[in-house]
Amino acid sequence: MRFIKNKLSFDKKNVENLAKKFGTPLYCYSHNKIKSNILELKKYFQSFSPLICFAVKSNTNIKILKEIKKFNLGADVVSIGELLKALKAGIKAKKIVFSGVGKTSSELDYAIKQNILLINAESKSEILEIEKIAKKKKKIVDIGVRLNPNTDAQTLSQISTGKKENKFGVGEKVFLQLVKYINKSKNLNLKCLSVHIGSQILNHKPYQRMLKVVDKIIRKSKYKFEYIDLGGGMGIDYDHNNSKLNLEKYSLDIKKFIKTHKVKIIFEPGRSIIGDSAILITKIIYIKEGDKKDFIILDVAMNDLMRPALYGAKHKIIPLRKVSKKSKKSYEFVGPICESTDTFSIVKNYQKLNEGDFLAICDVGAYGMSLASNYNVRPKPMEILIKNSKIQILNKRQKISDLI
Ligand code: LLP
């Protein structure tokens, strides 16, 4: 993304032209960026060639899933809906792992029928349910057990998952009991220990601590796991100040870990693959002047991009045309929805904006469209992909008539 003659260009396309052609709000993805993110992960981890299972929850667009599949990635799914989408995108069942604390009996039944790589169970009750279904089907089902390593991921509390007060996985004591139980079961085959301590992790230290806990527990269990699924969570640079996770350090720690434990590594990244691959283009409907700040009222709202309202997440907002004149007052970028949390950010010293100007909200590829809703009976935005300098429509704009 850069300015060419003061006009924003994204994957070599003039963004304002896209806004005018397709209308706003508009999600626009770059295939080049998705590709370079995948290749970067593969490069850092190449010495132990992990299975990379894309976390479908971060972006559920089937055309995106098809593109990701072409890089030989698998999928991490958390519902039957995501499993069906991953399969429909052509991702092989043997590259799919199924996570989640509340998989229903029919979801488990379907996953077992499809012979997916692993069902990563998160409780004793779930394991008993899988065993019951497996027995009925006279099958042996490959499973993982998710460990809650009680490790602080040092990320937003709302997206932290690896502490003992979180609902995810089981603690050490139960984990060790479950290993013994599964070992004796005729219908369950324990293949994997899985962990996922949280999302948008920028510091490699929590991962280091997580690996230490996993190491300790494997030793205690005396069990030979075939896979260790380290989950996802690799953070991206939302602030645009080089604050990415240090993948090299993370990779070194994993290399050390596999020297002792000869296991195959699985990752479940979502955000680090798709997060910075998209912008959300929006138009200013009105500018409402206030005493201390002006409200920039956009045509995009919390229903289109939920992260700021839900987690106080910050996304950079950049104008499509650069001008040198500055606004005297701060700007608050808000959506039209009748909620005070429908706000994106407050910025000082922004360039002077006018009604009708276009803006781009950055890094919205992950948990952007996948969290979008029809709140206030607002149609969901259109999604496009720039690939090899051509535009592909990923998803048409919903029509109001579809919602009535
Ligand atoms: N694996 C499991 C078991 C997960 O729960 C998640 C994310 C991932 C993998 C992928 O994590 P990632 O690599 O994308 O960080 N909506 C929030 C994020 C919620 C993440 C939930 N679990 C947000 O917009 O920040």
Short mmCIF file of C-alpha atoms and ligand atoms in Angstrom, two decimals:
data_model
loop_
_atom_site.label_atom_id
_atom_site.label_comp_id
_atom_site.label_asym_id
_atom_site.label_seq_id
_atom_site.Cartn_x
_atom_site.Cartn_y
_atom_site.Cartn_z
CA MET A 1 0.00 0.00 0.00
CA ARG A 2 1.48 3.36 -0.95
CA PHE A 3 0.65 6.76 -2.31
CA ILE A 4 1.32 7.41 -5.97
CA LYS A 5 0.98 11.10 -6.78
CA ASN A 6 -0.88 11.50 -3.49
CA LYS A 7 -3.44 8.83 -4.38
CA LEU A 8 -3.60 5.60 -2.42
CA SER A 9 -2.67 2.49 -4.32
CA PHE A 10 -3.28 -1.04 -2.99
CA ASP A 11 -1.64 -3.96 -4.77
CA LYS A 12 -1.02 -1.58 -7.69
CA LYS A 13 -4.67 -0.54 -8.00
CA ASN A 14 -5.88 3.00 -7.49
CA VAL A 15 -8.19 2.56 -4.50
CA GLU A 16 -10.48 5.48 -5.33
CA ASN A 17 -11.26 3.94 -8.69
CA LEU A 18 -12.26 0.72 -6.92
CA ALA A 19 -14.49 2.66 -4.51
CA LYS A 20 -16.20 4.44 -7.39
CA LYS A 21 -16.62 1.28 -9.43
CA PHE A 22 -17.89 -1.07 -6.71
CA GLY A 23 -19.33 1.31 -4.13
CA THR A 24 -18.64 1.42 -0.40
CA PRO A 25 -18.24 -0.08 2.15
CA LEU A 26 -15.95 -2.44 0.26
CA TYR A 27 -13.58 -5.09 1.55
CA CYS A 28 -10.61 -5.34 -0.79
CA TYR A 29 -8.03 -8.15 -0.43
CA SER A 30 -4.60 -8.54 -1.99
CA HIS A 31 -3.64 -12.00 -3.20
CA ASN A 32 0.01 -10.93 -3.21
CA LYS A 33 -0.17 -10.16 0.48
CA ILE A 34 -1.88 -13.46 1.35
CA LYS A 35 0.78 -15.27 -0.65
CA SER A 36 3.70 -13.46 0.94
CA ASN A 37 2.29 -14.05 4.44
CA ILE A 38 1.99 -17.79 3.79
CA LEU A 39 5.45 -17.97 2.26
CA GLU A 40 6.88 -16.07 5.20
CA LEU A 41 5.41 -18.53 7.71
CA LYS A 42 6.66 -21.43 5.61
CA LYS A 43 10.13 -19.89 5.40
CA TYR A 44 10.52 -19.42 9.16
CA PHE A 45 9.25 -22.89 9.92
CA GLN A 46 10.72 -24.77 6.96
CA SER A 47 13.25 -26.80 8.96
CA PHE A 48 10.44 -28.77 10.64
CA SER A 49 7.80 -28.46 7.87
CA PRO A 50 4.70 -28.11 10.00
CA LEU A 51 1.16 -28.69 8.86
CA ILE A 52 -0.33 -25.20 8.66
CA CYS A 53 -4.07 -25.29 9.21
CA PHE A 54 -5.68 -21.95 8.37
CA ALA A 55 -8.06 -20.83 11.14
CA VAL A 56 -11.24 -20.57 9.09
CA LYS A 57 -12.97 -18.43 11.69
CA SER A 58 -10.70 -15.52 10.77
CA ASN A 59 -12.04 -15.46 7.22
CA THR A 60 -14.75 -17.76 5.98
CA ASN A 61 -15.01 -16.59 2.37
CA ILE A 62 -14.96 -19.76 0.29
CA LYS A 63 -13.01 -18.17 -2.55
CA ILE A 64 -10.34 -17.08 -0.06
CA LEU A 65 -10.29 -20.62 1.34
CA LYS A 66 -9.78 -21.96 -2.19
CA GLU A 67 -6.82 -19.62 -2.70
CA ILE A 68 -5.29 -20.63 0.62
CA LYS A 69 -5.76 -24.31 -0.20
CA LYS A 70 -3.57 -23.86 -3.28
CA PHE A 71 -0.60 -23.33 -0.94
CA ASN A 72 -1.24 -26.81 0.51
CA LEU A 73 -2.60 -25.50 3.77
CA GLY A 74 -5.08 -27.41 5.88
CA ALA A 75 -7.86 -25.92 7.99
CA ASP A 76 -8.68 -25.40 11.63
CA VAL A 77 -12.46 -25.39 12.03
CA VAL A 78 -14.73 -24.82 15.00
CA SER A 79 -18.20 -25.74 13.72
CA ILE A 80 -19.86 -27.99 11.20
CA GLY A 81 -20.43 -24.92 9.05
CA GLU A 82 -16.72 -24.18 8.89
CA LEU A 83 -15.95 -27.86 8.29
CA LEU A 84 -18.37 -27.97 5.35
CA LYS A 85 -16.88 -24.80 3.90
CA ALA A 86 -13.31 -26.10 4.24
CA LEU A 87 -14.27 -29.36 2.52
CA LYS A 88 -16.16 -27.51 -0.20
CA ALA A 89 -13.09 -25.35 -0.80
CA GLY A 90 -11.28 -28.61 -1.57
CA ILE A 91 -9.22 -28.86 1.62
CA LYS A 92 -8.57 -32.54 2.29
CA ALA A 93 -10.20 -34.04 5.39
CA LYS A 94 -6.81 -35.37 6.43
CA LYS A 95 -5.60 -31.78 6.76
CA ILE A 96 -8.47 -30.59 8.93
CA VAL A 97 -8.44 -30.21 12.70
CA PHE A 98 -11.59 -29.48 14.68
CA SER A 99 -11.33 -27.28 17.81
CA GLY A 100 -13.92 -25.82 20.19
CA VAL A 101 -15.36 -26.38 23.65
CA GLY A 102 -18.92 -27.16 22.58
CA LYS A 103 -18.93 -29.50 19.61
CA THR A 104 -22.37 -31.07 19.46
CA SER A 105 -23.03 -34.74 18.96
CA SER A 106 -24.11 -34.22 15.35
CA GLU A 107 -21.03 -32.11 14.62
CA LEU A 108 -18.79 -34.83 16.05
CA ASP A 109 -20.71 -37.49 14.13
CA TYR A 110 -20.11 -35.66 10.86
CA ALA A 111 -16.43 -35.01 11.57
CA ILE A 112 -15.93 -38.70 12.39
CA LYS A 113 -17.72 -39.74 9.20
CA GLN A 114 -15.39 -37.47 7.20
CA ASN A 115 -12.27 -39.00 8.83
CA ILE A 116 -10.71 -35.64 9.53
CA LEU A 117 -7.13 -35.51 10.79
CA LEU A 118 -7.93 -34.70 14.41
CA ILE A 119 -10.74 -33.78 16.69
CA ASN A 120 -9.09 -31.69 19.38
CA ALA A 121 -11.25 -32.39 22.41
CA GLU A 122 -11.53 -29.86 25.20
CA SER A 123 -13.19 -31.80 28.06
CA LYS A 124 -13.78 -35.24 29.50
CA SER A 125 -17.46 -35.07 28.51
CA GLU A 126 -16.53 -34.40 24.90
CA ILE A 127 -14.11 -37.32 24.89
CA LEU A 128 -16.83 -39.62 26.22
CA GLU A 129 -19.18 -38.37 23.51
CA ILE A 130 -16.61 -39.02 20.77
CA GLU A 131 -16.01 -42.50 22.20
CA LYS A 132 -19.74 -43.23 22.23
CA ILE A 133 -20.13 -42.24 18.58
CA ALA A 134 -16.97 -44.11 17.57
CA LYS A 135 -18.21 -47.27 19.30
CA LYS A 136 -21.56 -47.05 17.52
CA LYS A 137 -19.78 -46.66 14.20
CA LYS A 138 -17.24 -49.39 15.11
CA LYS A 139 -14.43 -46.95 14.40
CA ILE A 140 -11.19 -45.83 15.97
CA VAL A 141 -11.11 -42.05 15.99
CA ASP A 142 -7.92 -39.97 16.05
CA ILE A 143 -8.09 -37.27 18.65
CA GLY A 144 -6.10 -34.57 20.35
CA VAL A 145 -6.62 -33.17 23.82
CA ARG A 146 -6.35 -29.44 24.33
CA LEU A 147 -4.21 -28.47 27.24
CA ASN A 148 -4.84 -25.27 29.12
CA PRO A 149 -1.24 -24.37 29.97
CA ASN A 150 -2.19 -21.54 32.32
CA THR A 151 0.03 -19.17 30.35
CA ASP A 152 -0.66 -15.47 30.01
CA ALA A 153 -0.48 -14.55 26.32
CA GLN A 154 -0.07 -10.83 27.16
CA THR A 155 -2.70 -9.81 24.69
CA LEU A 156 -6.17 -8.26 24.98
CA SER A 157 -8.04 -10.05 27.78
CA GLN A 158 -11.00 -10.69 25.45
CA ILE A 159 -8.83 -12.76 23.10
CA SER A 160 -6.72 -14.51 25.70
CA THR A 161 -7.45 -18.24 25.97
CA GLY A 162 -4.62 -19.98 27.79
CA LYS A 163 -5.15 -19.01 31.42
CA LYS A 164 -6.82 -21.34 33.88
CA GLU A 165 -9.79 -19.01 34.32
CA ASN A 166 -10.53 -19.33 30.58
CA LYS A 167 -13.01 -21.96 29.39
CA PHE A 168 -10.56 -23.56 26.96
CA GLY A 169 -8.84 -26.92 27.26
CA VAL A 170 -8.13 -28.88 30.42
CA GLY A 171 -5.56 -28.28 33.14
CA GLU A 172 -2.55 -30.50 33.79
CA LYS A 173 -4.21 -32.86 36.27
CA VAL A 174 -7.23 -33.65 34.10
CA PHE A 175 -5.00 -33.83 31.02
CA LEU A 176 -2.91 -36.59 32.58
CA GLN A 177 -6.03 -38.49 33.67
CA LEU A 178 -7.46 -38.23 30.17
CA VAL A 179 -4.26 -39.56 28.58
CA LYS A 180 -4.60 -42.68 30.75
CA TYR A 181 -8.29 -43.04 29.96
CA ILE A 182 -7.87 -42.67 26.19
CA ASN A 183 -4.93 -45.05 26.21
CA LYS A 184 -7.25 -47.80 27.43
CA SER A 185 -10.07 -46.98 25.03
CA LYS A 186 -10.66 -49.31 22.09
CA ASN A 187 -12.28 -46.57 20.01
CA LEU A 188 -10.01 -43.61 20.60
CA ASN A 189 -6.49 -43.06 19.36
CA LEU A 190 -4.68 -40.22 21.12
CA LYS A 191 -2.40 -38.57 18.61
CA CYS A 192 -2.11 -34.96 19.60
CA LEU A 193 -1.63 -32.48 22.39
CA SER A 194 -3.06 -29.13 21.35
CA VAL A 195 -2.71 -25.66 22.85
CA HIS A 196 -3.74 -22.15 21.84
CA ILE A 197 -3.02 -19.41 24.35
CA GLY A 198 -4.61 -16.46 22.61
CA SER A 199 -4.65 -14.20 19.62
CA GLN A 200 -2.71 -11.13 18.43
CA ILE A 201 0.40 -12.18 20.36
CA LEU A 202 3.33 -9.87 19.67
CA ASN A 203 5.85 -11.12 22.21
CA HIS A 204 7.47 -14.53 21.72
CA LYS A 205 8.00 -15.03 25.48
CA PRO A 206 4.47 -16.34 26.21
CA TYR A 207 5.01 -18.96 23.50
CA GLN A 208 8.31 -19.86 25.13
CA ARG A 209 6.57 -20.35 28.47
CA MET A 210 3.81 -22.35 26.79
CA LEU A 211 6.41 -24.70 25.23
CA LYS A 212 8.00 -25.23 28.64
CA VAL A 213 4.65 -26.25 30.12
CA VAL A 214 3.96 -28.58 27.18
CA ASP A 215 7.42 -30.11 27.56
CA LYS A 216 6.83 -30.76 31.26
CA ILE A 217 3.44 -32.34 30.70
CA ILE A 218 4.57 -34.61 27.90
CA ARG A 219 7.32 -35.91 30.19
CA LYS A 220 4.86 -36.47 33.00
CA SER A 221 2.43 -38.28 30.73
CA LYS A 222 5.15 -40.59 29.37
CA TYR A 223 3.04 -40.69 26.23
CA LYS A 224 4.39 -40.61 22.69
CA PHE A 225 2.38 -37.97 20.87
CA GLU A 226 2.55 -37.91 17.09
CA TYR A 227 1.48 -34.27 16.82
CA ILE A 228 1.75 -31.14 18.90
CA ASP A 229 -0.74 -28.55 17.71
CA LEU A 230 0.51 -25.14 18.84
CA GLY A 231 -2.59 -23.25 17.72
CA GLY A 232 -2.39 -19.81 16.14
CA GLY A 233 -2.18 -16.36 17.65
CA MET A 234 0.76 -14.84 15.81
CA GLY A 235 0.17 -11.10 16.00
CA ILE A 236 0.37 -8.52 13.23
CA ASP A 237 1.43 -4.89 13.09
CA TYR A 238 -1.88 -3.02 13.42
CA ASP A 239 -0.02 0.10 14.62
CA HIS A 240 2.29 0.13 11.58
CA ASN A 241 5.37 0.53 13.77
CA ASN A 242 7.14 -2.79 13.21
CA SER A 243 5.54 -4.48 16.19
CA LYS A 244 5.15 -7.95 14.64
CA LEU A 245 5.79 -11.18 16.50
CA ASN A 246 9.41 -12.29 16.12
CA LEU A 247 8.84 -15.49 14.16
CA GLU A 248 12.53 -16.31 14.12
CA LYS A 249 12.69 -16.53 17.91
CA TYR A 250 9.46 -18.52 18.06
CA SER A 251 10.79 -20.90 15.45
CA LEU A 252 14.09 -21.37 17.33
CA ASP A 253 12.21 -22.31 20.49
CA ILE A 254 10.16 -24.85 18.57
CA LYS A 255 13.27 -26.33 16.98
CA LYS A 256 14.73 -26.87 20.44
CA PHE A 257 11.47 -28.44 21.54
CA ILE A 258 11.39 -30.95 18.71
CA LYS A 259 14.96 -31.99 19.31
CA THR A 260 13.69 -33.56 22.53
CA HIS A 261 10.22 -34.55 21.42
CA LYS A 262 10.18 -36.03 17.96
CA VAL A 263 6.75 -34.78 16.96
CA LYS A 264 5.11 -33.21 13.96
CA ILE A 265 4.03 -29.61 14.55
CA ILE A 266 0.64 -28.24 13.57
CA PHE A 267 -0.15 -24.52 13.52
CA GLU A 268 -3.57 -22.88 13.31
CA PRO A 269 -2.84 -19.33 12.16
CA GLY A 270 -5.62 -17.06 10.97
CA ARG A 271 -4.72 -13.42 11.47
CA SER A 272 -1.05 -13.73 10.45
CA ILE A 273 -2.14 -15.07 7.05
CA ILE A 274 -5.10 -12.89 6.21
CA GLY A 275 -5.11 -9.95 8.66
CA ASP A 276 -3.04 -7.39 6.80
CA SER A 277 -4.17 -8.56 3.36
CA ALA A 278 -7.28 -6.37 3.22
CA ILE A 279 -8.55 -2.82 3.55
CA LEU A 280 -12.11 -1.67 4.08
CA ILE A 281 -12.96 1.27 1.87
CA THR A 282 -15.51 3.73 3.15
CA LYS A 283 -16.99 7.10 2.25
CA ILE A 284 -17.65 10.04 4.54
CA ILE A 285 -21.41 10.64 4.69
CA TYR A 286 -21.35 13.73 6.90
CA ILE A 287 -18.98 15.74 9.03
CA LYS A 288 -20.59 16.92 12.23
CA GLU A 289 -18.76 19.71 13.98
CA GLY A 290 -18.35 19.53 17.74
CA ASP A 291 -16.66 21.79 20.29
CA LYS A 292 -13.43 19.90 20.76
CA LYS A 293 -13.62 17.37 17.96
CA ASP A 294 -15.46 16.80 14.72
CA PHE A 295 -17.32 13.57 14.03
CA ILE A 296 -16.43 11.98 10.72
CA ILE A 297 -19.54 9.93 10.01
CA LEU A 298 -18.66 7.03 7.75
CA ASP A 299 -20.79 4.67 5.69
CA VAL A 300 -19.08 1.77 7.44
CA ALA A 301 -20.17 0.71 10.91
CA MET A 302 -19.62 -1.77 13.72
CA ASN A 303 -21.77 -4.31 11.91
CA ASP A 304 -19.22 -4.31 9.04
CA LEU A 305 -16.14 -4.28 11.26
CA MET A 306 -16.80 -5.32 14.82
CA ARG A 307 -13.27 -5.37 16.29
CA PRO A 308 -13.12 -1.76 17.54
CA ALA A 309 -16.53 -1.97 19.24
CA LEU A 310 -15.93 -5.43 20.68
CA TYR A 311 -12.32 -5.22 21.84
CA GLY A 312 -11.38 -1.56 21.58
CA ALA A 313 -9.12 -2.68 18.73
CA LYS A 314 -7.39 0.03 16.73
CA HIS A 315 -7.16 -0.02 12.95
CA LYS A 316 -5.30 2.68 11.05
CA ILE A 317 -7.56 4.83 8.88
CA ILE A 318 -5.96 6.47 5.89
CA PRO A 319 -7.31 8.90 3.29
CA LEU A 320 -7.36 7.84 -0.34
CA ARG A 321 -6.08 11.27 -1.37
CA LYS A 322 -3.32 12.94 0.55
CA VAL A 323 -3.57 16.69 1.11
CA SER A 324 -1.21 18.83 3.15
CA LYS A 325 -3.83 20.92 4.95
CA LYS A 326 -4.39 19.75 8.55
CA SER A 327 -7.58 19.81 10.56
CA LYS A 328 -7.46 22.12 13.57
CA LYS A 329 -9.63 19.85 15.68
CA SER A 330 -9.35 16.12 16.41
CA TYR A 331 -11.47 13.80 14.35
CA GLU A 332 -13.54 10.95 15.71
CA PHE A 333 -14.32 8.38 13.04
CA VAL A 334 -17.74 6.86 13.71
CA GLY A 335 -20.33 4.71 11.98
CA PRO A 336 -24.05 5.46 11.55
CA ILE A 337 -25.28 2.82 14.04
CA CYS A 338 -27.24 3.89 17.10
CA GLU A 339 -24.66 2.79 19.65
CA SER A 340 -21.89 4.80 21.26
CA THR A 341 -19.46 1.93 20.70
CA ASP A 342 -19.92 2.36 16.96
CA THR A 343 -16.70 4.31 16.80
CA PHE A 344 -13.37 3.50 15.19
CA SER A 345 -10.83 5.95 16.57
CA ILE A 346 -10.06 9.51 17.61
CA VAL A 347 -7.11 11.08 15.81
CA LYS A 348 -5.30 14.40 16.31
CA ASN A 349 -3.64 16.34 13.49
CA TYR A 350 -5.38 14.43 10.74
CA GLN A 351 -5.43 15.96 7.28
CA LYS A 352 -8.47 18.13 6.53
CA LEU A 353 -11.34 15.95 5.36
CA ASN A 354 -14.51 16.77 3.47
CA GLU A 355 -17.90 15.14 3.11
CA GLY A 356 -17.80 12.65 0.24
CA ASP A 357 -14.08 11.83 0.71
CA PHE A 358 -13.04 8.19 0.73
CA LEU A 359 -10.94 6.50 3.42
CA ALA A 360 -9.42 3.06 3.92
CA ILE A 361 -9.49 1.17 7.21
CA CYS A 362 -6.38 -1.02 7.31
CA ASP A 363 -5.67 -4.64 8.27
CA VAL A 364 -9.24 -5.90 8.23
CA GLY A 365 -8.72 -9.28 6.54
CA ALA A 366 -9.03 -11.28 9.76
CA TYR A 367 -12.17 -11.19 11.90
CA GLY A 368 -13.51 -8.40 9.71
CA MET A 369 -16.10 -9.83 7.36
CA SER A 370 -16.30 -13.08 9.36
CA LEU A 371 -17.66 -11.11 12.33
CA ALA A 372 -19.93 -8.86 10.25
CA SER A 373 -23.65 -8.85 10.98
CA ASN A 374 -26.88 -7.35 9.72
CA TYR A 375 -27.43 -5.23 12.83
CA ASN A 376 -29.72 -2.26 12.11
CA VAL A 377 -30.79 -4.21 8.98
CA ARG A 378 -27.64 -3.11 7.24
CA PRO A 379 -26.62 -5.22 4.25
CA LYS A 380 -23.15 -6.76 4.51
CA PRO A 381 -20.43 -5.18 2.34
CA MET A 382 -19.05 -6.46 -0.92
CA GLU A 383 -15.68 -8.23 -1.00
CA ILE A 384 -13.20 -8.16 -3.86
CA LEU A 385 -9.77 -9.69 -4.41
CA ILE A 386 -6.90 -8.28 -6.45
CA LYS A 387 -5.07 -11.21 -8.02
CA ASN A 388 -2.51 -10.92 -10.81
CA SER A 389 -3.69 -7.34 -11.41
CA LYS A 390 -7.25 -8.51 -12.00
CA ILE A 391 -10.27 -7.97 -9.79
CA GLN A 392 -12.31 -10.95 -8.65
CA ILE A 393 -15.61 -10.55 -6.88
CA LEU A 394 -15.49 -12.67 -3.73
CA ASN A 395 -18.90 -11.80 -2.43
CA LYS A 396 -21.59 -9.55 -3.85
CA ARG A 397 -22.98 -6.75 -1.73
CA GLN A 398 -26.06 -7.99 0.12
CA LYS A 399 -29.25 -6.42 -1.11
CA ILE A 400 -31.66 -4.78 1.30
CA SER A 401 -34.36 -6.92 -0.29
CA ASP A 402 -32.49 -10.05 0.92
CA LEU A 403 -32.99 -8.82 4.45
CA ILE A 404 -36.63 -7.85 4.38
N1 LLP B 1 -6.86 -21.87 16.96
C1 LLP B 1 -7.79 -21.71 17.93
C2 LLP B 1 -8.15 -22.85 18.75
C3 LLP B 1 -8.39 -20.44 18.11
O1 LLP B 1 -9.29 -20.31 19.06
C4 LLP B 1 -8.01 -19.37 17.27
C5 LLP B 1 -8.62 -18.05 17.43
C6 LLP B 1 -7.04 -19.59 16.28
C7 LLP B 1 -6.49 -20.85 16.17
C8 LLP B 1 -6.58 -18.51 15.34
O2 LLP B 1 -5.95 -17.47 15.98
P1 LLP B 1 -5.20 -16.31 15.15
O3 LLP B 1 -3.97 -16.94 14.51
O4 LLP B 1 -6.12 -15.79 14.13
O5 LLP B 1 -4.84 -15.32 16.17
N2 LLP B 1 -12.13 -12.07 16.97
C9 LLP B 1 -10.88 -11.79 17.64
C10 LLP B 1 -9.95 -12.97 17.62
C11 LLP B 1 -10.54 -14.21 18.21
C12 LLP B 1 -9.65 -15.40 18.06
C13 LLP B 1 -10.34 -16.64 18.44
N3 LLP B 1 -9.55 -17.81 18.28
C14 LLP B 1 -10.24 -10.55 17.01
O6 LLP B 1 -10.83 -9.97 16.11
O7 LLP B 1 -9.15 -10.16 17.42
#
